[in-house]
Coordinates of C-alpha atoms in Angstrom, one line a residue:
M1 CA -20.3 -6.0 6.3
C2 CA -23.0 -8.2 8.8
G3 CA -23.8 -11.8 9.4
I4 CA -27.6 -13.0 9.3
T5 CA -29.4 -16.0 9.1
G6 CA -33.2 -16.8 9.0
W7 CA -36.2 -19.7 8.8
V8 CA -38.4 -19.9 6.1
S9 CA -41.5 -22.6 7.2
F10 CA -44.3 -22.8 5.3
D11 CA -46.8 -25.1 7.5
R12 CA -46.4 -22.7 10.9
D13 CA -46.1 -19.8 12.0
L14 CA -42.2 -18.4 13.3
R15 CA -42.8 -15.8 15.7
T16 CA -43.5 -18.3 18.0
E17 CA -40.1 -19.5 17.7
R18 CA -38.2 -16.7 19.0
A19 CA -35.8 -18.7 21.1
T20 CA -34.1 -20.6 17.8
L21 CA -34.2 -17.6 15.7
D22 CA -32.5 -16.0 19.1
A23 CA -30.0 -18.6 18.5
M24 CA -29.3 -19.1 15.5
T25 CA -28.6 -15.3 15.1
E26 CA -26.5 -15.0 18.0
T27 CA -23.6 -17.8 16.0
M28 CA -22.9 -14.7 14.2
A29 CA -21.7 -12.8 16.9
C30 CA -18.8 -12.2 15.7
R31 CA -19.5 -10.9 12.7
G32 CA -21.6 -7.9 13.8
P33 CA -20.5 -7.1 17.5
D34 CA -22.0 -3.4 17.0
D35 CA -26.1 -4.8 17.1
R36 CA -28.1 -7.1 16.9
G37 CA -32.0 -7.1 15.1
V38 CA -34.8 -10.0 14.7
W39 CA -37.6 -10.0 12.4
S40 CA -40.3 -12.6 12.5
E41 CA -44.3 -12.5 9.9
G42 CA -45.9 -15.1 9.6
P43 CA -43.3 -18.2 7.7
A44 CA -40.4 -15.9 8.1
A45 CA -38.1 -15.2 10.6
L46 CA -35.0 -13.3 10.3
G47 CA -32.1 -12.3 12.9
H48 CA -28.9 -9.4 11.6
R49 CA -25.9 -9.2 13.3
R50 CA -24.2 -5.8 12.5
L51 CA -20.7 -4.5 12.2
A52 CA -21.3 -0.5 11.7
I53 CA -19.6 0.9 8.8
I54 CA -21.2 2.9 7.1
D55 CA -24.2 5.7 8.5
L56 CA -23.5 3.9 12.0
P57 CA -26.3 5.8 13.6
G58 CA -28.6 4.8 10.6
G59 CA -28.4 1.1 8.5
R60 CA -30.0 -0.8 11.4
Q61 CA -30.7 -4.8 10.5
P62 CA -33.6 -6.6 9.7
M63 CA -35.2 -3.4 7.2
T64 CA -38.3 -4.0 6.6
A65 CA -41.0 -1.4 3.5
E66 CA -45.0 -1.7 3.5
T67 CA -45.8 -1.9 1.1
P68 CA -49.9 -2.0 0.1
D69 CA -49.4 -6.0 -0.9
G70 CA -47.9 -6.8 2.7
T71 CA -43.9 -6.3 3.9
V72 CA -40.8 -6.5 2.7
A73 CA -37.5 -7.6 4.7
L74 CA -34.4 -7.6 4.5
V75 CA -30.9 -8.8 6.2
Y76 CA -27.7 -8.0 4.6
S77 CA -24.0 -9.1 4.6
G78 CA -21.8 -7.1 2.8
E79 CA -21.0 -3.9 0.6
T80 CA -22.5 -2.5 -2.4
Y81 CA -20.2 0.1 -3.8
N82 CA -21.8 1.6 -6.7
F83 CA -24.4 2.7 -3.6
T84 CA -25.2 6.1 -4.2
E85 CA -25.3 6.4 -7.8
L86 CA -28.1 3.2 -8.0
R87 CA -29.0 6.0 -4.4
R88 CA -29.5 8.6 -7.0
E89 CA -31.1 6.9 -9.5
L90 CA -33.9 5.3 -7.4
G91 CA -34.5 9.2 -5.9
D92 CA -35.0 10.0 -9.5
R93 CA -38.0 7.6 -9.8
G94 CA -39.0 8.8 -6.6
H95 CA -38.2 6.9 -3.3
R96 CA -37.7 8.5 -0.6
F97 CA -34.2 7.8 2.3
T98 CA -34.5 7.4 6.2
T99 CA -31.1 6.6 6.4
D100 CA -27.7 7.3 4.4
S101 CA -26.9 3.5 4.3
D102 CA -26.1 1.3 0.7
T103 CA -28.4 -1.8 2.9
E104 CA -31.1 0.7 1.8
V105 CA -30.5 1.7 -1.4
V106 CA -30.2 -2.6 -1.3
L107 CA -34.0 -2.8 0.1
R108 CA -35.3 0.8 -2.4
G109 CA -33.6 -1.5 -5.3
Y110 CA -35.3 -4.7 -4.7
L111 CA -38.7 -3.1 -4.9
E112 CA -37.9 -1.0 -7.0
W113 CA -36.2 -4.1 -9.8
G114 CA -37.9 -7.2 -8.3
D115 CA -35.4 -9.9 -10.0
A116 CA -33.1 -7.3 -12.2
L117 CA -31.4 -5.8 -8.5
P118 CA -27.9 -7.9 -8.9
E119 CA -26.5 -6.9 -12.3
R120 CA -27.1 -3.7 -11.2
L121 CA -24.8 -4.8 -8.4
N122 CA -20.7 -3.8 -7.8
G123 CA -19.9 -4.9 -4.6
M124 CA -19.4 -8.2 -1.9
Y125 CA -22.9 -8.9 -0.4
A126 CA -24.9 -11.3 0.6
F127 CA -27.9 -11.1 1.4
A128 CA -32.2 -12.8 1.8
V129 CA -35.2 -10.7 0.9
W130 CA -38.6 -11.7 2.3
D131 CA -41.0 -10.8 -0.4
G132 CA -44.6 -10.7 2.0
R133 CA -45.9 -9.3 -1.4
R134 CA -45.5 -12.9 -3.3
D135 CA -44.7 -14.9 0.1
R136 CA -41.1 -15.8 -0.7
L137 CA -37.6 -16.0 0.5
V138 CA -34.9 -14.1 -2.1
M139 CA -31.2 -14.8 -1.9
V140 CA -28.3 -13.5 -3.4
R141 CA -24.8 -14.5 -3.4
D142 CA -22.1 -11.8 -5.4
R143 CA -20.5 -12.4 -8.3
M144 CA -16.9 -14.2 -7.2
G145 CA -18.2 -15.4 -4.1
I146 CA -17.0 -12.8 -1.7
K147 CA -19.4 -13.0 0.9
P148 CA -20.1 -16.7 2.0
F149 CA -23.8 -17.7 2.1
Y150 CA -25.3 -21.1 3.2
Y151 CA -29.1 -22.0 3.1
Y152 CA -29.7 -25.8 4.3
Q153 CA -33.9 -27.2 2.9
T154 CA -36.3 -28.5 4.9
A155 CA -40.3 -30.3 4.6
D156 CA -41.9 -26.8 4.2
G157 CA -39.0 -24.3 3.3
V158 CA -35.2 -23.8 4.3
L159 CA -33.0 -22.5 6.9
F160 CA -30.2 -20.0 5.6
G161 CA -27.4 -18.3 6.8
S162 CA -23.7 -16.6 6.6
E163 CA -22.4 -19.9 7.8
P164 CA -23.3 -23.1 8.6
K165 CA -23.0 -22.6 12.5
A166 CA -26.2 -20.4 12.6
I167 CA -28.3 -23.5 10.2
L168 CA -26.4 -25.5 12.7
A169 CA -28.2 -24.6 15.5
N170 CA -31.4 -24.4 14.7
P171 CA -33.1 -28.3 15.2
L172 CA -33.4 -28.9 12.5
A173 CA -30.6 -29.7 11.0
R174 CA -28.5 -32.8 11.5
A175 CA -24.5 -31.9 11.7
R176 CA -23.9 -34.5 9.7
V177 CA -20.8 -35.2 7.6
Q178 CA -21.4 -38.0 4.8
L179 CA -18.5 -40.2 2.1
D180 CA -19.4 -37.2 -0.2
G181 CA -18.6 -34.4 2.5
L182 CA -15.3 -36.2 3.5
R183 CA -14.2 -35.9 -0.2
E184 CA -14.7 -32.6 -0.8
L185 CA -12.8 -31.8 2.5
F186 CA -10.2 -33.3 1.2
T187 CA -9.9 -32.1 -1.1
M188 CA -8.8 -28.8 -3.2
I189 CA -11.7 -28.3 -5.3
K190 CA -14.4 -26.3 -4.4
T191 CA -17.4 -28.2 -5.6
P192 CA -19.4 -25.1 -6.6
G193 CA -22.7 -25.6 -4.4
H194 CA -20.8 -27.8 -2.2
A195 CA -21.2 -26.8 2.4
V196 CA -19.6 -30.3 2.7
W197 CA -22.2 -30.7 6.2
D198 CA -25.2 -33.4 4.8
G199 CA -27.3 -32.0 3.4
M200 CA -25.8 -27.8 3.7
R201 CA -25.6 -26.2 0.1
E202 CA -23.8 -23.4 -0.7
V203 CA -25.5 -20.2 -2.5
E204 CA -23.5 -20.1 -6.0
P205 CA -21.0 -17.3 -6.3
G206 CA -24.0 -15.0 -9.0
T207 CA -27.0 -16.7 -8.4
V208 CA -30.6 -15.8 -6.8
V209 CA -32.2 -18.7 -4.6
T210 CA -36.0 -18.4 -4.6
V211 CA -37.6 -19.8 -2.5
D212 CA -41.9 -20.5 -2.4
R213 CA -44.7 -22.9 -1.6
T214 CA -44.2 -24.3 -4.9
G215 CA -39.8 -25.1 -3.7
L216 CA -35.8 -24.5 -5.3
R217 CA -35.0 -22.7 -7.6
R218 CA -32.1 -21.7 -9.3
R219 CA -31.0 -18.8 -11.2
A220 CA -27.2 -17.2 -12.1
Y221 CA -27.1 -13.9 -12.7
W222 CA -23.6 -13.5 -13.6
E223 CA -21.0 -16.0 -15.3
L224 CA -17.3 -15.7 -16.7
E225 CA -18.1 -15.8 -20.3
T226 CA -15.5 -15.9 -23.1
R227 CA -15.3 -12.4 -24.6
P228 CA -12.9 -11.4 -28.4
H229 CA -10.1 -8.6 -26.4
T230 CA -9.2 -6.4 -29.2
D231 CA -7.3 -4.1 -27.1
D232 CA -3.9 -3.2 -27.7
R233 CA -1.3 -3.8 -25.0
A234 CA -0.8 -0.2 -23.9
A235 CA -5.2 0.1 -24.3
T236 CA -4.9 -2.9 -21.8
I237 CA -2.2 -1.1 -19.1
G238 CA -3.6 2.0 -19.3
T239 CA -7.8 0.4 -18.4
V240 CA -6.0 -1.9 -15.9
R241 CA -4.7 1.2 -14.8
D242 CA -8.3 3.8 -14.8
L243 CA -10.5 0.6 -13.1
L244 CA -8.1 -0.4 -10.4
D245 CA -7.6 3.7 -10.0
D246 CA -12.0 3.2 -9.8
I247 CA -11.9 0.7 -7.7
V248 CA -9.1 1.2 -4.9
R249 CA -11.9 5.1 -4.7
R250 CA -14.9 2.8 -3.6
Q251 CA -13.2 0.6 -2.1
L252 CA -11.8 2.9 0.7
V253 CA -15.6 4.4 1.4
A254 CA -16.0 3.9 5.3
D255 CA -16.8 6.3 8.2
V256 CA -14.1 3.7 10.2
P257 CA -10.8 3.5 10.8
R258 CA -9.5 2.2 7.5
C259 CA -6.1 0.2 6.9
T260 CA -4.2 -1.7 3.6
L261 CA -3.1 -6.0 3.9
L262 CA 0.9 -5.6 2.9
S263 CA 3.4 -8.4 2.4
G264 CA 5.7 -7.1 -0.4
G265 CA 4.7 -8.5 -3.4
L266 CA 3.5 -7.0 -5.8
D267 CA -0.6 -6.6 -5.1
S268 CA -1.0 -5.8 -1.8
S269 CA 2.0 -3.1 -2.7
A270 CA -0.1 -1.9 -6.1
M271 CA -2.8 -1.4 -3.9
T272 CA -1.4 -0.5 -1.5
A273 CA 0.4 3.0 -3.1
L274 CA -2.8 3.5 -5.0
A275 CA -5.1 4.2 -1.9
S276 CA -1.9 5.4 -0.3
R277 CA -1.8 8.2 -3.6
Q278 CA -6.0 8.7 -3.3
L279 CA -6.5 9.6 1.2
G280 CA -3.1 11.4 0.1
E281 CA -5.6 14.0 -1.8
H282 CA -7.7 14.9 1.2
G283 CA -4.8 14.4 3.5
E284 CA -4.6 11.7 5.0
K285 CA -2.4 8.6 5.7
V286 CA -3.1 5.2 5.3
R287 CA -2.0 2.4 8.2
S288 CA -0.8 -0.9 6.7
F289 CA 0.5 -3.1 8.4
A290 CA 2.0 -6.5 7.9
V291 CA 2.6 -10.6 9.5
D292 CA 5.7 -11.8 10.6
F293 CA 7.3 -14.7 13.4
V294 CA 10.4 -14.2 15.3
G295 CA 13.6 -14.5 13.9
Q296 CA 12.4 -15.1 10.1
T297 CA 13.4 -12.0 8.4
D298 CA 17.7 -12.9 10.2
N299 CA 17.3 -16.8 9.8
F300 CA 14.8 -16.9 6.6
V301 CA 15.8 -20.0 4.3
A302 CA 15.3 -20.1 1.0
D303 CA 13.2 -22.5 -0.8
E304 CA 11.3 -23.6 -3.8
L305 CA 8.3 -21.3 -2.3
R306 CA 9.7 -18.6 -0.7
S307 CA 12.7 -17.2 -2.6
T308 CA 13.2 -14.0 -0.1
P309 CA 11.0 -12.4 3.6
D310 CA 8.6 -10.7 3.0
I311 CA 9.3 -7.6 6.1
P312 CA 13.1 -5.7 3.7
Y313 CA 10.3 -5.1 0.9
V314 CA 7.1 -4.1 2.8
H315 CA 9.6 -1.5 4.4
D316 CA 10.1 -0.3 1.2
V317 CA 6.5 0.3 0.2
A318 CA 5.7 1.6 3.1
R319 CA 8.6 4.6 2.8
T320 CA 7.6 4.8 -0.8
A321 CA 3.9 4.6 -0.1
H322 CA 4.6 6.7 3.5
T323 CA 2.2 4.3 5.2
Q324 CA 1.7 4.5 8.9
H325 CA 3.4 1.2 8.7
Q326 CA 3.2 -2.0 12.2
D327 CA 5.1 -4.9 12.1
I328 CA 2.8 -7.5 13.8
V329 CA 5.3 -10.8 15.1
L330 CA 3.9 -14.3 15.8
D331 CA 6.4 -16.6 17.6
A332 CA 6.3 -20.2 17.0
Q333 CA 3.9 -20.8 20.2
A334 CA 1.9 -18.2 19.3
L335 CA 1.5 -20.3 16.5
A336 CA 1.2 -23.8 17.9
D337 CA -1.5 -22.6 20.7
P338 CA -4.2 -25.1 20.7
D339 CA -7.1 -21.7 21.6
V340 CA -5.9 -20.4 18.4
R341 CA -7.6 -23.3 16.4
A342 CA -9.7 -23.8 18.4
K343 CA -10.7 -20.3 17.1
V344 CA -10.0 -20.5 13.1
I345 CA -12.3 -24.3 13.5
R346 CA -14.2 -22.1 14.9
A347 CA -14.3 -19.5 12.5
R348 CA -14.3 -21.9 9.3
D349 CA -16.7 -24.5 10.9
L350 CA -14.9 -26.6 9.4
P351 CA -10.6 -27.9 9.7
A352 CA -9.5 -25.9 7.2
G353 CA -6.3 -27.7 6.8
F354 CA -3.6 -24.7 5.7
G355 CA -2.0 -25.1 9.3
D356 CA -0.4 -22.2 10.9
M357 CA -0.8 -19.5 8.4
D358 CA -4.4 -19.9 9.1
A359 CA -3.7 -19.3 12.7
S360 CA -1.3 -16.2 11.9
L361 CA -4.1 -14.4 9.5
Y362 CA -6.3 -14.9 12.7
L363 CA -4.0 -13.7 14.5
L364 CA -3.0 -10.6 12.3
F365 CA -6.9 -9.4 12.1
R366 CA -6.7 -10.4 15.7
A367 CA -4.3 -7.5 16.4
I368 CA -5.2 -4.6 13.4
R369 CA -8.8 -5.2 14.4
D370 CA -7.5 -2.9 17.6
H371 CA -6.1 -0.5 14.9
S372 CA -9.2 -0.3 12.1
T373 CA -12.4 -1.8 11.0
V374 CA -12.1 -2.4 7.5
A375 CA -8.9 -3.5 5.7
L376 CA -7.9 -4.0 2.2
S377 CA -6.4 -6.5 0.7
G378 CA -4.3 -8.1 -2.9
E379 CA -5.5 -11.1 -2.3
S380 CA -7.1 -12.6 -5.5
A381 CA -4.1 -10.1 -7.9
D382 CA -2.5 -13.9 -8.4
E383 CA -5.4 -15.7 -10.1
V384 CA -6.3 -12.4 -11.8
F385 CA -3.3 -11.4 -13.7
G386 CA -1.7 -15.6 -13.8
G387 CA 1.1 -15.1 -10.4
Y388 CA 1.1 -18.3 -9.4
L389 CA 3.6 -20.4 -10.2
Q390 CA 1.9 -23.4 -11.4
F391 CA 1.1 -21.1 -14.7
F392 CA 4.3 -21.5 -15.6
D393 CA 5.5 -24.7 -14.5
A394 CA 5.3 -26.9 -17.8
D395 CA 3.7 -30.1 -15.5
A396 CA 0.7 -28.3 -14.2
R397 CA 0.1 -27.4 -17.9
S398 CA -0.6 -29.9 -19.5
A399 CA -1.3 -32.4 -16.4
D400 CA -5.3 -33.6 -16.5
T401 CA -6.7 -32.5 -13.2
F402 CA -6.1 -28.8 -11.3
P403 CA -3.1 -27.5 -12.0
W404 CA -2.6 -25.8 -7.8
L405 CA -3.0 -30.1 -7.3
V406 CA 0.2 -30.3 -9.3
R407 CA 3.0 -28.5 -6.7
F408 CA 0.3 -29.0 -3.2
D409 CA 0.8 -32.2 -4.3
R410 CA 5.2 -32.4 -4.9
H411 CA 4.9 -29.6 -2.1
F412 CA 3.0 -30.3 0.4
G413 CA 1.5 -34.3 0.4
R414 CA -1.1 -35.6 -0.6
D415 CA -3.7 -35.5 2.3
T416 CA -4.7 -38.7 1.8
D417 CA -1.4 -39.5 3.7
V418 CA -2.9 -38.3 6.4
L419 CA -6.0 -40.8 6.6
R420 CA -6.4 -44.5 7.0
P421 CA -5.7 -46.5 4.9
D422 CA -9.0 -48.1 4.6
L423 CA -10.8 -44.5 4.5
A424 CA -8.5 -43.5 1.4
T425 CA -10.1 -46.3 -0.3
A426 CA -13.3 -45.7 0.2
L427 CA -12.5 -42.3 -0.5
N428 CA -11.6 -42.5 -3.9
L429 CA -10.5 -38.8 -3.7
R430 CA -8.7 -39.3 -7.3
A431 CA -11.4 -39.7 -8.9
Y432 CA -13.3 -37.7 -7.1
I433 CA -11.1 -34.3 -8.3
A434 CA -10.9 -35.6 -11.7
D435 CA -15.2 -35.8 -12.2
G436 CA -14.8 -32.2 -10.7
Y437 CA -12.0 -31.3 -12.9
H438 CA -13.4 -32.9 -16.5
S439 CA -17.3 -31.5 -14.7
A440 CA -15.6 -28.0 -14.7
V441 CA -13.4 -27.5 -17.8
S442 CA -15.9 -29.1 -20.2
A443 CA -18.1 -25.4 -19.3
I444 CA -15.5 -23.6 -20.2
Q445 CA -16.1 -21.3 -23.8
R446 CA -13.3 -21.3 -26.2
L447 CA -12.4 -18.0 -28.7
D448 CA -12.9 -18.6 -32.4
G449 CA -9.3 -19.8 -34.0
E450 CA -7.6 -19.9 -30.2
S451 CA -4.7 -22.0 -30.0
D452 CA -4.7 -24.7 -28.6
F453 CA -1.6 -23.6 -25.9
E454 CA -3.6 -19.5 -25.0
Y455 CA -7.6 -22.4 -24.8
R456 CA -5.4 -23.8 -22.0
M457 CA -4.1 -21.4 -20.7
R458 CA -7.7 -20.2 -20.5
Q459 CA -8.9 -23.2 -18.5
I460 CA -5.7 -22.3 -16.4
C461 CA -7.2 -18.5 -16.0
H462 CA -10.8 -19.6 -15.8
L463 CA -9.9 -22.6 -12.8
H464 CA -8.8 -20.4 -10.5
L465 CA -11.8 -18.0 -11.1
T466 CA -13.8 -20.7 -10.5
R467 CA -12.6 -23.0 -8.0
F468 CA -9.3 -21.8 -6.2
V469 CA -9.8 -18.5 -5.6
R470 CA -13.3 -19.7 -3.6
I471 CA -11.6 -21.5 -1.4
L472 CA -8.8 -18.2 -0.8
L473 CA -11.4 -16.2 -0.2
D474 CA -13.5 -18.1 2.5
R475 CA -10.3 -18.4 4.4
K476 CA -9.9 -14.9 4.0
D477 CA -13.1 -13.3 5.0
R478 CA -14.1 -16.3 8.0
A479 CA -10.7 -15.5 9.2
S480 CA -11.4 -12.0 9.5
M481 CA -15.1 -11.8 10.7
A482 CA -14.0 -13.8 13.2
V483 CA -12.1 -10.9 14.4
G484 CA -14.7 -8.7 14.0
L485 CA -12.9 -7.2 10.6
E486 CA -14.7 -6.4 7.1
V487 CA -11.5 -7.6 4.4
R488 CA -12.1 -5.7 1.6
V489 CA -10.6 -6.8 -1.3
P490 CA -9.8 -4.9 -5.0
F491 CA -8.8 -7.4 -7.0
C492 CA -12.2 -9.3 -7.3
D493 CA -14.5 -6.5 -8.6
H494 CA -16.3 -8.2 -11.7
R495 CA -15.1 -5.4 -14.4
L496 CA -11.7 -6.8 -13.4
V497 CA -11.7 -9.9 -13.7
E498 CA -14.2 -9.6 -16.9
Y499 CA -11.5 -7.4 -18.2
V500 CA -8.4 -9.8 -17.7
Y501 CA -9.6 -12.7 -17.9
N502 CA -10.6 -12.2 -21.6
A503 CA -7.2 -10.7 -22.1
P504 CA -4.7 -13.6 -24.3
W505 CA -1.7 -15.0 -22.2
S506 CA 0.1 -13.5 -24.4
L507 CA -0.3 -10.2 -23.5
K508 CA -0.9 -11.8 -19.3
S509 CA 2.6 -12.2 -19.7
F510 CA 4.6 -10.0 -22.3
D511 CA 7.2 -9.7 -20.3
G512 CA 7.6 -12.8 -19.7
R513 CA 6.6 -13.1 -15.7
E514 CA 4.0 -12.6 -13.6
K515 CA 1.7 -10.8 -13.7
S516 CA 3.4 -8.3 -16.5
L517 CA -0.3 -6.4 -17.3
L518 CA -0.4 -5.0 -13.5
R519 CA 3.0 -4.5 -13.8
E520 CA 3.2 -2.2 -15.7
A521 CA 0.0 -1.1 -15.0
T522 CA 1.0 0.1 -11.3
A523 CA 5.1 0.4 -12.0
D524 CA 5.1 4.7 -11.1
L525 CA 3.7 3.5 -8.1
L526 CA 5.9 0.7 -7.1
P527 CA 10.3 0.7 -5.8
K528 CA 12.1 -1.0 -8.0
S529 CA 13.0 -4.3 -5.1
V530 CA 9.1 -4.4 -5.8
Y531 CA 8.7 -4.8 -9.5
D532 CA 11.7 -6.5 -9.3
R533 CA 10.7 -9.2 -6.5
V534 CA 9.7 -12.5 -7.9
K535 CA 6.5 -13.9 -6.5
S536 CA 6.1 -15.7 -2.7
P537 CA 3.1 -17.0 -2.1
Y538 CA 1.8 -16.0 2.5
P539 CA 4.6 -16.4 4.6
S540 CA 4.9 -19.3 6.8
T541 CA 7.1 -20.0 10.3
Q542 CA 10.0 -20.7 9.4
D543 CA 10.7 -21.1 13.1
P544 CA 11.6 -25.4 13.7
K545 CA 10.2 -24.7 17.7
Y546 CA 6.2 -25.1 15.9
A547 CA 7.2 -28.7 14.0
A548 CA 8.3 -29.3 18.5
A549 CA 5.2 -28.4 19.2
L550 CA 2.9 -30.0 16.6
Q551 CA 5.1 -33.3 18.3
L552 CA 4.2 -32.6 22.2
H553 CA 0.4 -31.6 20.9
A554 CA 0.0 -35.1 18.5
K555 CA 1.4 -37.1 21.4
D556 CA -1.3 -35.6 23.8
L557 CA -3.5 -37.0 21.4
L558 CA -1.9 -40.6 21.2
S559 CA -2.6 -40.4 24.9
R560 CA -6.5 -40.6 23.6
P561 CA -6.6 -43.8 22.0
S562 CA -10.3 -43.4 21.2
H563 CA -10.6 -40.6 20.3
Q564 CA -13.0 -40.3 16.7
V565 CA -10.1 -39.0 15.2
F566 CA -8.7 -42.4 15.4
D567 CA -11.3 -43.3 13.1
L568 CA -10.2 -40.8 10.2
V569 CA -6.4 -40.2 10.7
D570 CA -3.6 -43.0 10.5
R571 CA -3.2 -43.1 13.9
D572 CA 0.1 -45.2 13.0
R573 CA 1.9 -42.0 10.8
V574 CA 0.8 -39.8 13.1
R575 CA 2.9 -41.9 16.1
R576 CA 6.2 -42.1 13.5
L577 CA 5.4 -38.7 12.9
A578 CA 5.6 -37.5 16.6
H579 CA 8.0 -39.4 18.8
R580 CA 11.3 -38.5 16.2
D581 CA 14.6 -37.5 18.2
E582 CA 14.5 -34.7 15.5
P583 CA 12.0 -31.5 14.8
I584 CA 9.8 -32.7 11.6
S585 CA 10.9 -30.3 8.3
T586 CA 9.4 -30.9 5.6
Q587 CA 6.4 -28.9 4.7
A588 CA 4.1 -32.9 4.1
E589 CA 4.8 -33.9 7.5
R590 CA 4.2 -30.8 9.3
R591 CA 0.7 -30.8 7.4
G592 CA -0.3 -34.4 8.1
L593 CA 0.1 -33.0 12.1
E594 CA -1.9 -29.8 11.4
R595 CA -4.3 -32.3 9.6
T596 CA -4.8 -34.2 12.5
L597 CA -4.7 -32.1 15.4
D598 CA -7.0 -29.8 13.0
L599 CA -9.5 -33.3 12.5
A600 CA -9.1 -33.7 16.1
L601 CA -10.3 -30.2 17.0
W602 CA -13.3 -30.0 15.2
L603 CA -14.3 -33.4 16.1
E604 CA -14.3 -33.1 19.8
M605 CA -16.1 -28.9 19.0
Y606 CA -18.6 -29.9 16.5
E607 CA -19.5 -33.0 17.1
P608 CA -21.1 -33.9 14.2
E609 CA -22.3 -37.5 12.8
L610 CA -19.9 -38.6 11.0
V611 CA -21.1 -41.2 7.8
L612 CA -18.4 -43.8 6.6
G613 CA -19.7 -46.7 5.4

């Protein structure tokens, strides 16, 4: 895993722009603490920061190949899980390798297959190839959008990077956010390609972006397609298990210490148990880590989202799977620490809005990094197998909008609640969401003969797999790479996604519960407590000291009446929440203060030009 960046300028020789390239590259130091490299030739300049995972002595980047017609150079971030098979095939075709890294396989694969390379890859990746034979840049992102990738067109070329901060380090990029960027920031709909920053775009998942002297072109090499599912229940469960066995085996390959993220839910427990069994075949023991909060288990209060605390189930799995387990226990002071909040915002380049759940994820990853360099996560199983409550909520199912927003509004309030009324009116988020929703559902193919109900559930699954999951994948990547931890997501393997997506909802929920296929496919690995457990989201602290700390920080912010944040948020609402005699108690109130504090820090750190008219 690494951080990549680069610059193509067809009207200049970028060998004279080393200082700017170095500045862009150094913004990625957190993603790649082990090594750095830069390369430039004529109109192209590439930068790389490396987190060494496979072939530690080899695999340095940028990696180049000399051909009779010019140099081909690569910067690559991620992992290609089928690189051994591709290496063997390329070897049979006459290619010779000087390293054992998957990076060289990707480079040689491009030389052999050119634009047809991405279809052959299984993995999580974002990479850029400068093809000096044709004076063009080729940018490629993995199918599910696991690895982030951004670009910014200029008058004579393009800037790119793993994260916006790499692009913003170049003087050609303006740190400006207009109303449309704020609309994206204050909605959870993940518009494809949208990057919030004006002029910046994401390389969309499953897409190749090519830039040459004639301009920029995009080509989708993968889309989530509707196909008939002909397997019966037993065959479907068996196929799911076979796929999971193969996926986990591939994703355990690393030359550095590995671990699993364990929450005690079905997803992470199944993945941890599979990893434990496979490593046990080689005499190894898997390490597992879980996040907890001081006093949470003993003082847990059930609500509509979370009926049980995680840790008892975590420990059941750790005992059953014989993992070397450690709980990372956090207190309210750490979760509310403004320095931690700033680190989370720096990792995301935006005030993301997940509050204490962002802080705890960052602190969990930071603690894990002391022991492991690679972690396997159960992320995305809910989107693949149908695990969220909104899959079963009648209001969410029938709503003419993104189904997760129905439940989010119910439990956390609307983001417009925190905004100044005049700004909320100008943004008109309801219309923005409606336009995004109708655009999204219009692209979903209906199977011939599919019932209205099955088609609606297909739509809900598709929306989660192409919109909602990308929000969480970005959150996971940015928080983990901020501390140099590579997090792998087995449930995002495109073979599994394609197969389960096309299983009808009646099969996905054959026992009337969430994630029926996953539960039965891994039943032999799970303790009964986890097998029977109801879905519980990522944990959030219930400690009133955390809410009190938010109020204290909000009072400090209110003491600076000229702060730019009050161009965005409703000062009177913040004042009412901050000066309450008792700690704020509802998720919506807490989220309002978290959002405000995030925005304030982001404005201080990035000094964006806001265009509100």
